[in-house]
mmCIF file of C-alpha atoms in Angstrom:
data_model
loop_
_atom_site.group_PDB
_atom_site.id
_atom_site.type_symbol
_atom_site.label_atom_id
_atom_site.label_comp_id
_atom_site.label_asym_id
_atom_site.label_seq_id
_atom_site.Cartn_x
_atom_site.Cartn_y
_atom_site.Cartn_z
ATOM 1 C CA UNK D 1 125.959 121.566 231.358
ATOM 2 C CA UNK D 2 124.789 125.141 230.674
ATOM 3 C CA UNK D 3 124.810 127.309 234.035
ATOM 4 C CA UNK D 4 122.606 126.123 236.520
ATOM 5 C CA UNK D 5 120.651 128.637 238.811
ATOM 6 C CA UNK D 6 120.270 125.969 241.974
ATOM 7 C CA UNK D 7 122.614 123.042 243.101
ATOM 8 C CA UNK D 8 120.656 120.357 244.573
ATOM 9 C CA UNK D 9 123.320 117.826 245.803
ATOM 10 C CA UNK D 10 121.558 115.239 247.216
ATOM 11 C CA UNK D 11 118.037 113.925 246.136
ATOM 12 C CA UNK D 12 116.510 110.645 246.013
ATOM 13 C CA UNK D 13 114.438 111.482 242.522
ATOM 14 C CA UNK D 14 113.482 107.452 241.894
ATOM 15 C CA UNK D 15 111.317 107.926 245.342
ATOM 16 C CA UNK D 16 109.329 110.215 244.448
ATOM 17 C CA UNK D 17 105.612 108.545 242.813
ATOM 18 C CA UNK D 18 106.614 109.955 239.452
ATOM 19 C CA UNK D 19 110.302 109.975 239.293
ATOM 20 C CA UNK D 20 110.252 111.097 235.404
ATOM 21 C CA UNK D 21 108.313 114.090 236.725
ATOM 22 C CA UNK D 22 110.805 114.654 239.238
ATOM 23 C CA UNK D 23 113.821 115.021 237.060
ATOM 24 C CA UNK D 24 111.459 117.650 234.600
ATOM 25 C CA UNK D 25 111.502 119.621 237.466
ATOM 26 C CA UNK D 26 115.068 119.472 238.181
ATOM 27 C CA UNK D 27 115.362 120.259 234.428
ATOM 28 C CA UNK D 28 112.574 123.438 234.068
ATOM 29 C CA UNK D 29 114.455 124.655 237.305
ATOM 30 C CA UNK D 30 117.680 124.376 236.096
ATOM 31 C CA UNK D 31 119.087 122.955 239.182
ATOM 32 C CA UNK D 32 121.836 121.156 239.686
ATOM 33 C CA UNK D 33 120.938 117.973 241.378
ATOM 34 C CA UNK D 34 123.112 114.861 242.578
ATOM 35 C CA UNK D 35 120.255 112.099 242.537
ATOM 36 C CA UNK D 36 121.611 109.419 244.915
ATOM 37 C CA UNK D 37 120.568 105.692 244.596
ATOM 38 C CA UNK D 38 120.134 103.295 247.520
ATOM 39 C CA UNK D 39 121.132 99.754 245.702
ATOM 40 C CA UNK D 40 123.458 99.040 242.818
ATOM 41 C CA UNK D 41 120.562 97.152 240.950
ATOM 42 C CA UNK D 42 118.917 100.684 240.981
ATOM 43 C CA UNK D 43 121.340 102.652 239.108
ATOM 44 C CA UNK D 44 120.627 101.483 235.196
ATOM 45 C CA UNK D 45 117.020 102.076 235.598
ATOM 46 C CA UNK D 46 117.790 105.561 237.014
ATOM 47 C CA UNK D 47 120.290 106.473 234.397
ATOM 48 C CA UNK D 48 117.768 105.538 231.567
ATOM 49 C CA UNK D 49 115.288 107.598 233.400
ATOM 50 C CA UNK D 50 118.006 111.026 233.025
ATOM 51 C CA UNK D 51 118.737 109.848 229.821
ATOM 52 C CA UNK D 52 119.340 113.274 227.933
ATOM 53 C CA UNK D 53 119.200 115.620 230.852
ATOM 54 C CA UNK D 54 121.027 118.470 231.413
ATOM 55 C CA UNK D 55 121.526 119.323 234.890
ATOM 56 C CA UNK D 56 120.761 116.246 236.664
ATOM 57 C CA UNK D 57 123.218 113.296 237.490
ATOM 58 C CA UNK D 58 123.111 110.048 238.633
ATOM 59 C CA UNK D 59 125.217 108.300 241.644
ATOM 60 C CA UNK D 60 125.757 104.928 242.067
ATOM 61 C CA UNK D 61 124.872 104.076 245.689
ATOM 62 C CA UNK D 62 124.845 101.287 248.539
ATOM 63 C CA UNK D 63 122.622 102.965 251.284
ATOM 64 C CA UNK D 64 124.412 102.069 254.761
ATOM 65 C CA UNK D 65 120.527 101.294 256.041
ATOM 66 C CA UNK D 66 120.436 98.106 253.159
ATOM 67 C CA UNK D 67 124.307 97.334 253.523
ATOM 68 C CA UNK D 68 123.237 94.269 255.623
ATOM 69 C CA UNK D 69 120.926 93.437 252.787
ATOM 70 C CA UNK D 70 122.598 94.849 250.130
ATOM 71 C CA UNK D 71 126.011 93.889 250.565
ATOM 72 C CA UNK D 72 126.221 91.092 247.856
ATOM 73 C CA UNK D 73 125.867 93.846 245.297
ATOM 74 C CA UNK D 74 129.325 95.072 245.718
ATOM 75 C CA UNK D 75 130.447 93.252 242.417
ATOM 76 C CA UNK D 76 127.608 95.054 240.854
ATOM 77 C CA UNK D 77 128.742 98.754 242.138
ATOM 78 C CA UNK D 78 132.548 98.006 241.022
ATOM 79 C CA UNK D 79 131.035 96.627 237.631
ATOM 80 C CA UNK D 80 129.165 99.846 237.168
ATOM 81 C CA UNK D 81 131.528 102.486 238.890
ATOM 82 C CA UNK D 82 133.436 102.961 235.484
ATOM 83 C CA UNK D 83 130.173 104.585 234.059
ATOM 84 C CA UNK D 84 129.441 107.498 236.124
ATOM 85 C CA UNK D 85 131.943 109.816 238.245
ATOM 86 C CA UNK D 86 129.072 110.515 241.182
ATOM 87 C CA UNK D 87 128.705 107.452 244.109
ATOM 88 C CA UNK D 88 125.810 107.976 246.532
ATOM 89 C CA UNK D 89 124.788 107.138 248.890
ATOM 90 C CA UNK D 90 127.154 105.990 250.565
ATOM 91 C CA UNK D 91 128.516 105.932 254.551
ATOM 92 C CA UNK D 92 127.668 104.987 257.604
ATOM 93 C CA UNK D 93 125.216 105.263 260.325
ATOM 94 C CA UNK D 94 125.246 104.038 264.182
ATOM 95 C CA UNK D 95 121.717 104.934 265.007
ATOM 96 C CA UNK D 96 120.004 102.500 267.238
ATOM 97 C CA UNK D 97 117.784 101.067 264.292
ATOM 98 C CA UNK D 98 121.042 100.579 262.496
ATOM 99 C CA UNK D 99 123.675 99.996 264.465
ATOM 100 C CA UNK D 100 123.409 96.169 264.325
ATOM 101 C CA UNK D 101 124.582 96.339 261.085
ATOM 102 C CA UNK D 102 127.499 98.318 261.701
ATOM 103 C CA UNK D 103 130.122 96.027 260.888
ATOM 104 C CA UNK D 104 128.597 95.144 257.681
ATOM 105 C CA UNK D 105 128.765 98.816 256.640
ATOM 106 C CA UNK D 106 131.672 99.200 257.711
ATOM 107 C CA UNK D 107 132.995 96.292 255.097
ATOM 108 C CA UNK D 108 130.967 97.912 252.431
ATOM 109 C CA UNK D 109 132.249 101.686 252.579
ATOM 110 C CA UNK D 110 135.638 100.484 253.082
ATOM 111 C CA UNK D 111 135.460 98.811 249.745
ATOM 112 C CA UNK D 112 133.498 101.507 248.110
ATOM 113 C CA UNK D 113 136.026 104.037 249.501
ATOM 114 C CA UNK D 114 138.928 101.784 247.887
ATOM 115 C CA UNK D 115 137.447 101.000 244.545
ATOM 116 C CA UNK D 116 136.808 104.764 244.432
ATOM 117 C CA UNK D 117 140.458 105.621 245.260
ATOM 118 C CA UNK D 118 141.640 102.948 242.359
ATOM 119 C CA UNK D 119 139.315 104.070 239.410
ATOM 120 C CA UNK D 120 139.991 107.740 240.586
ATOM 121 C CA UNK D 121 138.387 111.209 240.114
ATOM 122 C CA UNK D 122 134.838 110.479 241.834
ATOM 123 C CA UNK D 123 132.853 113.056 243.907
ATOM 124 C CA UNK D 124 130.698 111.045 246.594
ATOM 125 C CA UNK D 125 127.770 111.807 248.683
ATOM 126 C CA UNK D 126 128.476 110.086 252.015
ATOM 127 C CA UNK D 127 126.233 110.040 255.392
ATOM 128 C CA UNK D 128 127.580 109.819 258.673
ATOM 129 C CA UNK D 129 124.804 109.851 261.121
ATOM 130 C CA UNK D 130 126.535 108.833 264.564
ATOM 131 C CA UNK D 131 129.852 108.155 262.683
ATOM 132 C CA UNK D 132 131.402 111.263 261.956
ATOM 133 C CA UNK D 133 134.749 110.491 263.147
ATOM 134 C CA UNK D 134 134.706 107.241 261.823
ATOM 135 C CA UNK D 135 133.699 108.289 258.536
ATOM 136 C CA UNK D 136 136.747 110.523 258.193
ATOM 137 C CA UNK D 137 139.303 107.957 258.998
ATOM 138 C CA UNK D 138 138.542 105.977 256.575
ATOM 139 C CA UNK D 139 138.341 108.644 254.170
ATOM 140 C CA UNK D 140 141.536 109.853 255.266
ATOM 141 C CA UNK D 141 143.042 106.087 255.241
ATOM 142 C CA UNK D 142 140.953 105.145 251.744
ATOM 143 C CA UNK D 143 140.388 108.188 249.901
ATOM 144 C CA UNK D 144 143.376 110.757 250.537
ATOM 145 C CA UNK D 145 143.023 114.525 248.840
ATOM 146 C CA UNK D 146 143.483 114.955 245.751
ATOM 147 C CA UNK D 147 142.133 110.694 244.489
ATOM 148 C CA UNK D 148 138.290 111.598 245.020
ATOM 149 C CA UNK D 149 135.858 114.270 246.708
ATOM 150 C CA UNK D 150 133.491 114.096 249.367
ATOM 151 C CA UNK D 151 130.720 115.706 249.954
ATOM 152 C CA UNK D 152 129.265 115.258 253.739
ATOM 153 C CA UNK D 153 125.761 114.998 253.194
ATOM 154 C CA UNK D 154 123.297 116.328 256.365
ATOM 155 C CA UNK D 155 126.350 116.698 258.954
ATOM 156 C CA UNK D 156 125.430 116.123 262.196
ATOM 157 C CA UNK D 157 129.587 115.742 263.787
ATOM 158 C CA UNK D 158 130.786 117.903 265.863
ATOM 159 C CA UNK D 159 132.735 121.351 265.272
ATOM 160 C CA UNK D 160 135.881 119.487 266.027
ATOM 161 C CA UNK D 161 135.164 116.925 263.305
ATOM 162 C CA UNK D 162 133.479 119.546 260.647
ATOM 163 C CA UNK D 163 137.374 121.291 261.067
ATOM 164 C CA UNK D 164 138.831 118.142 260.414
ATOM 165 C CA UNK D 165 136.452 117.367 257.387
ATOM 166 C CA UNK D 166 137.519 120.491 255.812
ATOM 167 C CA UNK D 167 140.890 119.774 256.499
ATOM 168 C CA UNK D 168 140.743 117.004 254.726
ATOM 169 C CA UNK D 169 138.898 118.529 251.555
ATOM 170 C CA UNK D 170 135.364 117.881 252.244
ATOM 171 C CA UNK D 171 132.533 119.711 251.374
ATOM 172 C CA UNK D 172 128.989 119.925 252.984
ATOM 173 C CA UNK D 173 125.330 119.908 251.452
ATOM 174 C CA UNK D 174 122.398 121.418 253.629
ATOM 175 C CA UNK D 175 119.370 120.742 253.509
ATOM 176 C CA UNK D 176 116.120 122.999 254.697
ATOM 177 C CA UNK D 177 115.496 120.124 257.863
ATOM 178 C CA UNK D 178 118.732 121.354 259.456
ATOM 179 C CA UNK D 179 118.104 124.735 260.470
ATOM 180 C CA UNK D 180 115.200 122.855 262.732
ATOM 181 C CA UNK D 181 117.949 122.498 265.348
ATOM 182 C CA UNK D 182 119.885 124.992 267.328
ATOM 183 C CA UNK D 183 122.960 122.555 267.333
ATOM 184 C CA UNK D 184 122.978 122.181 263.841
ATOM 185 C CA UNK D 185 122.019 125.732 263.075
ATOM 186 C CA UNK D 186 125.513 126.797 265.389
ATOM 187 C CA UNK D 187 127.637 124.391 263.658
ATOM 188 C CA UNK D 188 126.325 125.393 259.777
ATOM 189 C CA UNK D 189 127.731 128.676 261.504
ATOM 190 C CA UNK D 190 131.521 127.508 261.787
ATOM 191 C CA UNK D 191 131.473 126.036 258.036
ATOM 192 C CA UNK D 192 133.765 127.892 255.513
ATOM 193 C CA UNK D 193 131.948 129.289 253.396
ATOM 194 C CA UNK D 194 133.711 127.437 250.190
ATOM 195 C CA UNK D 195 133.005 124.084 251.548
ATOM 196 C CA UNK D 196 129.048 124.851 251.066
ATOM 197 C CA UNK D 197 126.783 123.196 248.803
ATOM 198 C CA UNK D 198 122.597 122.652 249.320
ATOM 199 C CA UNK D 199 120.715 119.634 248.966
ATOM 200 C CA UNK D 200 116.871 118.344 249.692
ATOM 201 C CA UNK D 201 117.075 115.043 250.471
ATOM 202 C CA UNK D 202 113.840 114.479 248.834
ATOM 203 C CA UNK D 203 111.308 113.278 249.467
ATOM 204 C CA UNK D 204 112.702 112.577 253.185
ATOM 205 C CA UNK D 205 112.191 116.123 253.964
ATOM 206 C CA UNK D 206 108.895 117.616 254.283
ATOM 207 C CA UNK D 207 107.928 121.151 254.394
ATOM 208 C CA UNK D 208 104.384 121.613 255.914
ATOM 209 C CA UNK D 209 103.709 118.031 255.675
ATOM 210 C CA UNK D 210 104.535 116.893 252.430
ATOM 211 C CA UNK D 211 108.086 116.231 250.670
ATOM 212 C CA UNK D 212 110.105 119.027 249.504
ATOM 213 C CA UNK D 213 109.765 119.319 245.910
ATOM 214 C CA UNK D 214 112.355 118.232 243.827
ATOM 215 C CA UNK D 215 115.181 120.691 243.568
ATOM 216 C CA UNK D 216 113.555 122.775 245.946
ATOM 217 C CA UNK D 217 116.090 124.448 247.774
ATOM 218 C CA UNK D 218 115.286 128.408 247.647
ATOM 219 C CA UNK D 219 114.716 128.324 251.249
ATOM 220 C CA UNK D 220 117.696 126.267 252.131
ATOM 221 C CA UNK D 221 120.200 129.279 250.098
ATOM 222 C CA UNK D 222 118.259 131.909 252.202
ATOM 223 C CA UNK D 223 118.626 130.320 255.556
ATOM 224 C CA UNK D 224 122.375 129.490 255.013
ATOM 225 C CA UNK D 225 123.122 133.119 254.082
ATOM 226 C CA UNK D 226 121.173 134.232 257.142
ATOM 227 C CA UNK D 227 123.607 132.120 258.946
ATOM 228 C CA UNK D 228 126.780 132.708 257.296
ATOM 229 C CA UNK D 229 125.833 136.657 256.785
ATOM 230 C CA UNK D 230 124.917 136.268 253.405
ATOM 231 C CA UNK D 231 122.233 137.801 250.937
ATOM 232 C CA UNK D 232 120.079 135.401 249.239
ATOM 233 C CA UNK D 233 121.358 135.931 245.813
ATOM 234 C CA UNK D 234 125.352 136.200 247.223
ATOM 235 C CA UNK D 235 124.967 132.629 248.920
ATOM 236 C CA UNK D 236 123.265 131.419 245.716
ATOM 237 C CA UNK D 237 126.378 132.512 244.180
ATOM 238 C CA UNK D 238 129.335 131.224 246.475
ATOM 239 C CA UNK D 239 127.047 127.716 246.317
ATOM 240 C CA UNK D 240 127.763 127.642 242.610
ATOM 241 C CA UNK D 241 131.290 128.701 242.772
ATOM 242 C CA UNK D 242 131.575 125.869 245.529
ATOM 243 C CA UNK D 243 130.045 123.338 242.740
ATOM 244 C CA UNK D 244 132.523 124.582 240.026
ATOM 245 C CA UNK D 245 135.124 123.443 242.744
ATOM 246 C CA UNK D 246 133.613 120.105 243.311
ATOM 247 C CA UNK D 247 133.176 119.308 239.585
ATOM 248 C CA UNK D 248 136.999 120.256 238.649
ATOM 249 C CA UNK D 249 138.782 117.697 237.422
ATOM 250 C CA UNK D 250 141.808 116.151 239.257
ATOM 251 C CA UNK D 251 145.163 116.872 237.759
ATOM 252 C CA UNK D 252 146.160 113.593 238.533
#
C-alpha cells in the first residue's frame, strides 16, 4: 500500500446501493479503510469486489446482531480466516433489542477470539455496545498482547474500562456520530493519543440526513484534534502513525 492520506477503520462498503462505487471512492481518496462484513457467506463476494485495490481491505465478520442467526457459519469463518489478517465485525452487544441473544454471542466471539489467537497475527474490529467489560475479559482470557490486535470500534465503556482497554493494547476508531454526545465527547478526551484511529461506520451514520460517504472522515480528524488539542493536519498525522502501529507485524 502506497501512503494513504485518511484511515477509515471501520465501514460497511457492501451496504452501500453501489458497493463497487463505494470502494472507488475509498480508492480516489486514498483512504485507508477496514470494510467489515456482517456474515461469513459475505466475505468472498466482498473480496472479489476489492479485487486489485490498494487501500481498502476486507474483514471477515460475524455481526453480534445475526450471531443468533448466524452462528452455524462458524465453520465457514475458521475455513476462511487463513485468507485475510482483518476479522470484523465482531463482539458483543447487550442492548435491549439484542440482549436475548446474548449467550449465543457470547459462544460465537469466544470462538472467534480463540481461532484468532491460534492462526495468529490478526487485527479485529470488535463492538461492545453494553459489554465493555465483558468484551475485555475475554480478550484478555482469548486474545492476550502480543497474539492479535483489537481495535474497539464506537466505544461507548466507561473511562475505567477505556484505561483498561489500553492497558491491554487496544486501539479505538471514532467515528463523526460520537462527538453528538457530551459523555462520549469527555471520554474521546481521556484516550491516548496513540491508541487513535477514525472510522465511518457507513452507511449507519448520516450527516444531514443521508449516510456518510464512504471514507468520509475529514470531519471526524478535525473534531478529534479539537478534543485532544490537535490541529487538523497534526491529528491526521498521529492517526496514520497509529495505523503504522496497528499494521506491524508480530514478532512472534
Amino acid at each position: 500500500m502506497s501512503a494513504p492520506r485518511l484511515v477509515d477503520f471501520h465501514c460497511h462498503l457492501d451496504l452501500y446501493p453501489d458497493p463497487a462505487a463505494a470502494i472507488r471512492a475509498c480508492e480516489e481518496a486514498k483512504v485507508a479503510t477496514l470494510a467489515v462484513t456482517t456474515t461469513p457467506k459475505a466475505f468472498r463476494q466482498n473480496m472479489n469486489l476489492a479485487k486489485g485495490a490498494e487501500f481498502v481491505r476486507i474483514g471477515l465478520g460475524i455481526h453480534p446482531h445475526l450471531a443468533e442467526q448466524r452462528w452455524t457459519e462458524l465453520p465457514l469463518f475458521e475455513a476462511l480466516l487463513p485468507e485475510t489478517r482483518y476479522v470484523g465485525e465482531v463482539g458483543l452487544d447487550a442492548s435491549p433489542a439484542h440482549y436475548r441473544s446474548i449467550d449465543r454471542q457470547v459462544d460465537v466471539f469466544r470462538r472467534i477470539l480463540t481461532s484468532c489467537q491460534r492462526a495468529g497475527d490478526k487485527i479485529l474490529s470488535v463492538h461492545s455496545v453494553r459489554t465493555a467489560s465483558k468484551v475485555l475479559d475475554h480478550i484478555e482470557e482469548l486474545l492476550p498482547k502480543g497474539s492479535g490486535k483489537v481495535v474497539l470500534h464506537w466505544f461507548s465503556g466507561s473511562v475505567a474500562d477505556a484505561r483498561r482497554a489500553a492497558a491491554l493494547g487496544c486501539y479505538f476508531s471514532v467515528n463523526q456520530a460520537m462527538f453528538r454526545s457530551e459523555r462520549s465527547v469527555a471520554l474521546l478526551g481521556t484516550l491516548p493519543l496513540d491508541r487513535l484511529l477514525t472510522e465511518t461506520d457507513g452507511p449507519f451514520v448520516e450527516v444531514d440526513g443521508s449516510p456518510v460517504t464512504p471514507g468520509g472522515v475529514d470531519e471526524a480528524v478535525r473534531m478529534l484534534g479539537d478534543v485532544v488539542g490537535l490541529g487538523a493536519e497534526e491529528m491526521r498525522r498521529a492517526i496514520l502513525n497509529d495505523l503504522k502501529a496497528v499494521l506491524e507485524r508480530s514478532a512472534n
